[in-house]
mmCIF file of C-alpha atoms in Angstrom:
data_model
loop_
_atom_site.group_PDB
_atom_site.id
_atom_site.type_symbol
_atom_site.label_atom_id
_atom_site.label_comp_id
_atom_site.label_asym_id
_atom_site.label_seq_id
_atom_site.Cartn_x
_atom_site.Cartn_y
_atom_site.Cartn_z
ATOM 1 C CA MET A 85 -3.282 -15.276 -22.400
ATOM 2 C CA MET A 86 -1.329 -12.331 -21.828
ATOM 3 C CA ILE A 87 -2.410 -9.664 -18.981
ATOM 4 C CA ARG A 88 -1.233 -6.123 -19.814
ATOM 5 C CA ALA A 89 -1.488 -3.193 -18.051
ATOM 6 C CA GLY A 90 -3.144 0.039 -19.712
ATOM 7 C CA GLN A 91 -4.566 -0.218 -22.793
ATOM 8 C CA LEU A 92 -7.192 1.986 -22.435
ATOM 9 C CA ASP A 93 -6.821 3.555 -26.222
ATOM 10 C CA ASP A 94 -7.290 0.550 -27.792
ATOM 11 C CA PRO A 95 -10.807 0.243 -29.742
ATOM 12 C CA GLN A 96 -11.489 -3.178 -28.367
ATOM 13 C CA VAL A 97 -11.108 -2.090 -24.908
ATOM 14 C CA VAL A 98 -13.068 0.986 -25.337
ATOM 15 C CA ALA A 99 -15.967 -1.121 -27.019
ATOM 16 C CA LEU A 100 -15.700 -3.673 -24.104
ATOM 17 C CA LEU A 101 -16.022 -0.734 -21.595
ATOM 18 C CA ALA A 102 -18.950 0.305 -23.461
ATOM 19 C CA VAL A 103 -20.543 -3.274 -23.190
ATOM 20 C CA HIS A 104 -19.861 -3.099 -19.504
ATOM 21 C CA ALA A 105 -21.592 0.430 -18.909
ATOM 22 C CA ARG A 106 -24.597 -0.844 -20.824
ATOM 23 C CA GLY A 107 -25.034 -4.285 -19.055
ATOM 24 C CA MET A 108 -24.957 -2.091 -15.828
ATOM 25 C CA LEU A 109 -27.195 0.116 -16.458
ATOM 26 C CA ASP A 110 -29.631 -2.273 -17.917
ATOM 27 C CA ASN A 111 -29.522 -4.464 -14.947
ATOM 28 C CA SER A 112 -29.402 -1.747 -11.907
ATOM 29 C CA PRO A 113 -31.058 1.520 -11.305
ATOM 30 C CA PRO A 114 -29.084 4.227 -12.685
ATOM 31 C CA ASP A 115 -28.075 5.656 -8.917
ATOM 32 C CA ALA A 116 -27.000 2.308 -8.201
ATOM 33 C CA CYS A 117 -24.280 2.154 -10.991
ATOM 34 C CA HIS A 118 -20.904 2.883 -9.833
ATOM 35 C CA PHE A 119 -19.062 1.627 -13.003
ATOM 36 C CA LEU A 120 -16.199 4.035 -14.081
ATOM 37 C CA ASP A 121 -16.038 5.633 -17.638
ATOM 38 C CA LEU A 122 -12.998 5.672 -19.707
ATOM 39 C CA SER A 123 -12.128 9.030 -18.025
ATOM 40 C CA GLY A 124 -12.306 7.727 -14.586
ATOM 41 C CA LEU A 125 -9.871 4.918 -15.175
ATOM 42 C CA LYS A 126 -7.302 6.807 -16.531
ATOM 43 C CA THR A 127 -6.836 8.559 -12.949
ATOM 44 C CA PRO A 128 -3.225 7.958 -10.973
ATOM 45 C CA ASP A 129 -5.148 5.716 -8.071
ATOM 46 C CA ILE A 130 -6.059 3.182 -10.892
ATOM 47 C CA THR A 131 -3.935 0.529 -12.687
ATOM 48 C CA PHE A 132 -6.061 -1.007 -15.492
ATOM 49 C CA LEU A 133 -5.344 -4.361 -16.748
ATOM 50 C CA SER A 134 -6.600 -6.326 -19.925
ATOM 51 C CA ALA A 135 -6.571 -10.023 -20.841
ATOM 52 C CA TRP A 136 -5.468 -10.832 -24.425
ATOM 53 C CA ASP A 137 -5.002 -13.868 -27.024
ATOM 54 C CA GLY A 138 -2.624 -12.301 -29.416
ATOM 55 C CA ASP A 139 -4.768 -9.260 -30.801
ATOM 56 C CA THR A 140 -8.269 -10.357 -29.322
ATOM 57 C CA LEU A 141 -8.982 -8.977 -26.088
ATOM 58 C CA LEU A 142 -11.155 -11.423 -23.766
ATOM 59 C CA GLY A 143 -11.650 -9.310 -20.727
ATOM 60 C CA ILE A 144 -10.601 -6.387 -18.019
ATOM 61 C CA GLY A 145 -10.539 -5.100 -14.849
ATOM 62 C CA ALA A 146 -8.886 -2.422 -12.605
ATOM 63 C CA VAL A 147 -7.653 -1.996 -9.043
ATOM 64 C CA LYS A 148 -7.890 1.393 -7.097
ATOM 65 C CA ALA A 149 -5.878 2.566 -4.407
ATOM 66 C CA LEU A 150 -8.349 3.410 -1.678
ATOM 67 C CA GLY A 151 -5.596 5.382 0.432
ATOM 68 C CA ASP A 152 -6.061 3.605 3.309
ATOM 69 C CA GLY A 153 -4.178 0.566 2.732
ATOM 70 C CA THR A 154 -6.661 -1.400 0.949
ATOM 71 C CA GLY A 155 -7.549 -1.632 -2.762
ATOM 72 C CA GLU A 156 -10.846 -1.911 -4.681
ATOM 73 C CA VAL A 157 -11.705 -4.042 -7.604
ATOM 74 C CA LYS A 158 -13.222 -2.078 -10.616
ATOM 75 C CA SER A 159 -14.539 -2.484 -13.843
ATOM 76 C CA MET A 160 -14.336 -6.312 -14.053
ATOM 77 C CA ARG A 161 -15.841 -7.601 -17.740
ATOM 78 C CA THR A 162 -15.323 -10.647 -19.741
ATOM 79 C CA ALA A 163 -16.082 -10.227 -23.647
ATOM 80 C CA ALA A 164 -19.119 -12.280 -24.593
ATOM 81 C CA SER A 165 -16.452 -14.253 -26.839
ATOM 82 C CA ALA A 166 -14.325 -15.386 -24.136
ATOM 83 C CA THR A 167 -17.106 -16.704 -21.666
ATOM 84 C CA GLY A 168 -15.461 -19.708 -19.926
ATOM 85 C CA ARG A 169 -12.011 -19.243 -21.158
ATOM 86 C CA GLY A 170 -10.683 -17.900 -17.747
ATOM 87 C CA ALA A 171 -10.412 -14.341 -18.469
ATOM 88 C CA GLY A 172 -11.993 -13.159 -15.501
ATOM 89 C CA THR A 173 -10.148 -15.674 -13.006
ATOM 90 C CA ALA A 174 -6.795 -14.700 -14.748
ATOM 91 C CA ILE A 175 -7.601 -10.922 -14.339
ATOM 92 C CA LEU A 176 -8.809 -11.080 -10.600
ATOM 93 C CA ARG A 177 -5.797 -13.386 -9.900
ATOM 94 C CA HIS A 178 -3.328 -10.738 -11.203
ATOM 95 C CA ILE A 179 -5.343 -8.071 -8.929
ATOM 96 C CA ILE A 180 -5.235 -9.778 -5.984
ATOM 97 C CA THR A 181 -1.188 -10.385 -6.452
ATOM 98 C CA LEU A 182 -0.533 -6.716 -7.560
ATOM 99 C CA ALA A 183 -2.616 -6.085 -4.072
ATOM 100 C CA ARG A 184 -0.251 -8.297 -2.488
ATOM 101 C CA GLU A 185 2.879 -6.777 -3.727
ATOM 102 C CA ARG A 186 1.602 -3.346 -2.870
ATOM 103 C CA GLY A 187 1.213 -4.470 0.732
ATOM 104 C CA TYR A 188 -2.349 -3.735 0.768
ATOM 105 C CA SER A 189 -4.172 -5.050 3.663
ATOM 106 C CA ALA A 190 -7.582 -5.877 1.741
ATOM 107 C CA LEU A 191 -9.247 -5.833 -1.417
ATOM 108 C CA LYS A 192 -12.986 -4.933 -1.467
ATOM 109 C CA LEU A 193 -15.453 -4.425 -4.056
ATOM 110 C CA GLU A 194 -18.989 -3.266 -4.975
ATOM 111 C CA THR A 195 -21.053 -5.205 -7.441
ATOM 112 C CA GLY A 196 -24.814 -5.487 -8.547
ATOM 113 C CA THR A 197 -27.744 -7.987 -7.771
ATOM 114 C CA GLY A 198 -29.889 -10.153 -9.773
ATOM 115 C CA PRO A 199 -29.051 -13.008 -12.157
ATOM 116 C CA SER A 200 -27.105 -11.356 -14.422
ATOM 117 C CA PHE A 201 -24.574 -10.731 -11.653
ATOM 118 C CA ASP A 202 -24.302 -14.217 -10.591
ATOM 119 C CA ALA A 203 -21.387 -15.170 -12.545
ATOM 120 C CA ALA A 204 -19.326 -12.213 -11.175
ATOM 121 C CA HIS A 205 -20.478 -13.720 -7.208
ATOM 122 C CA ARG A 206 -19.490 -17.029 -8.003
ATOM 123 C CA LEU A 207 -15.649 -15.692 -9.195
ATOM 124 C CA TYR A 208 -15.320 -13.667 -6.053
ATOM 125 C CA THR A 209 -16.393 -15.983 -3.437
ATOM 126 C CA ARG A 210 -14.084 -18.813 -5.449
ATOM 127 C CA HIS A 211 -11.177 -16.625 -4.956
ATOM 128 C CA GLY A 212 -11.939 -16.199 -1.286
ATOM 129 C CA PHE A 213 -13.786 -12.884 -1.216
ATOM 130 C CA ALA A 214 -16.607 -12.897 1.310
ATOM 131 C CA PRO A 215 -19.388 -10.500 1.976
ATOM 132 C CA CYS A 216 -18.579 -7.238 4.338
ATOM 133 C CA PRO A 217 -20.105 -3.787 4.857
ATOM 134 C CA PRO A 218 -20.370 -1.320 2.592
ATOM 135 C CA PHE A 219 -17.088 0.713 2.326
ATOM 136 C CA ALA A 220 -15.738 4.219 1.072
ATOM 137 C CA ASP A 221 -18.515 6.287 0.015
ATOM 138 C CA TYR A 222 -21.029 3.390 -0.931
ATOM 139 C CA GLU A 223 -24.469 2.814 0.565
ATOM 140 C CA ALA A 224 -26.074 -0.315 0.829
ATOM 141 C CA SER A 225 -29.345 -0.460 -1.282
ATOM 142 C CA ASP A 226 -31.364 -3.812 -2.648
ATOM 143 C CA PHE A 227 -29.425 -3.308 -5.681
ATOM 144 C CA ASN A 228 -25.664 -4.056 -4.786
ATOM 145 C CA ARG A 229 -23.617 -6.590 -2.658
ATOM 146 C CA PHE A 230 -20.243 -5.811 -1.050
ATOM 147 C CA TYR A 231 -17.364 -8.273 -0.691
ATOM 148 C CA ALA A 232 -13.680 -8.094 0.761
ATOM 149 C CA ILE A 233 -10.683 -10.398 1.079
ATOM 150 C CA GLU A 234 -8.146 -9.915 3.613
ATOM 151 C CA LEU A 235 -4.629 -10.073 2.255
ATOM 152 C CA THR A 236 -2.618 -9.874 5.418
#
């Protein structure tokens, strides 16, 4: 498995981002969805990553610099055909390593609630993330949860 930066113009990435958006909208009210579209992932404060097995996309994820010495995990999604192959773990570990290399004091994230988000909650807690209060411009609701991991 190779983790690559960029690749936002690859048709497989574009398709998986569409699946990600649909999954968020199908499982949360629209005003509780905070995923980034393709243009939102192409900003200078975001490093987009993708996991590959040869020419096959396994998963995606990103880290956003929040400007206060912390980063935010964004757009984590594993391709349906790659579930259980460790792509999410590989991308999350890569994001944590990047955050440490950049000197971030913490990584934070916002995610949804309900059964479709249970695997994500397990992934984050397995890697040391713990519940935290809302951050940045997020507001708590019945449809989201917040996690953070201290890196220092």
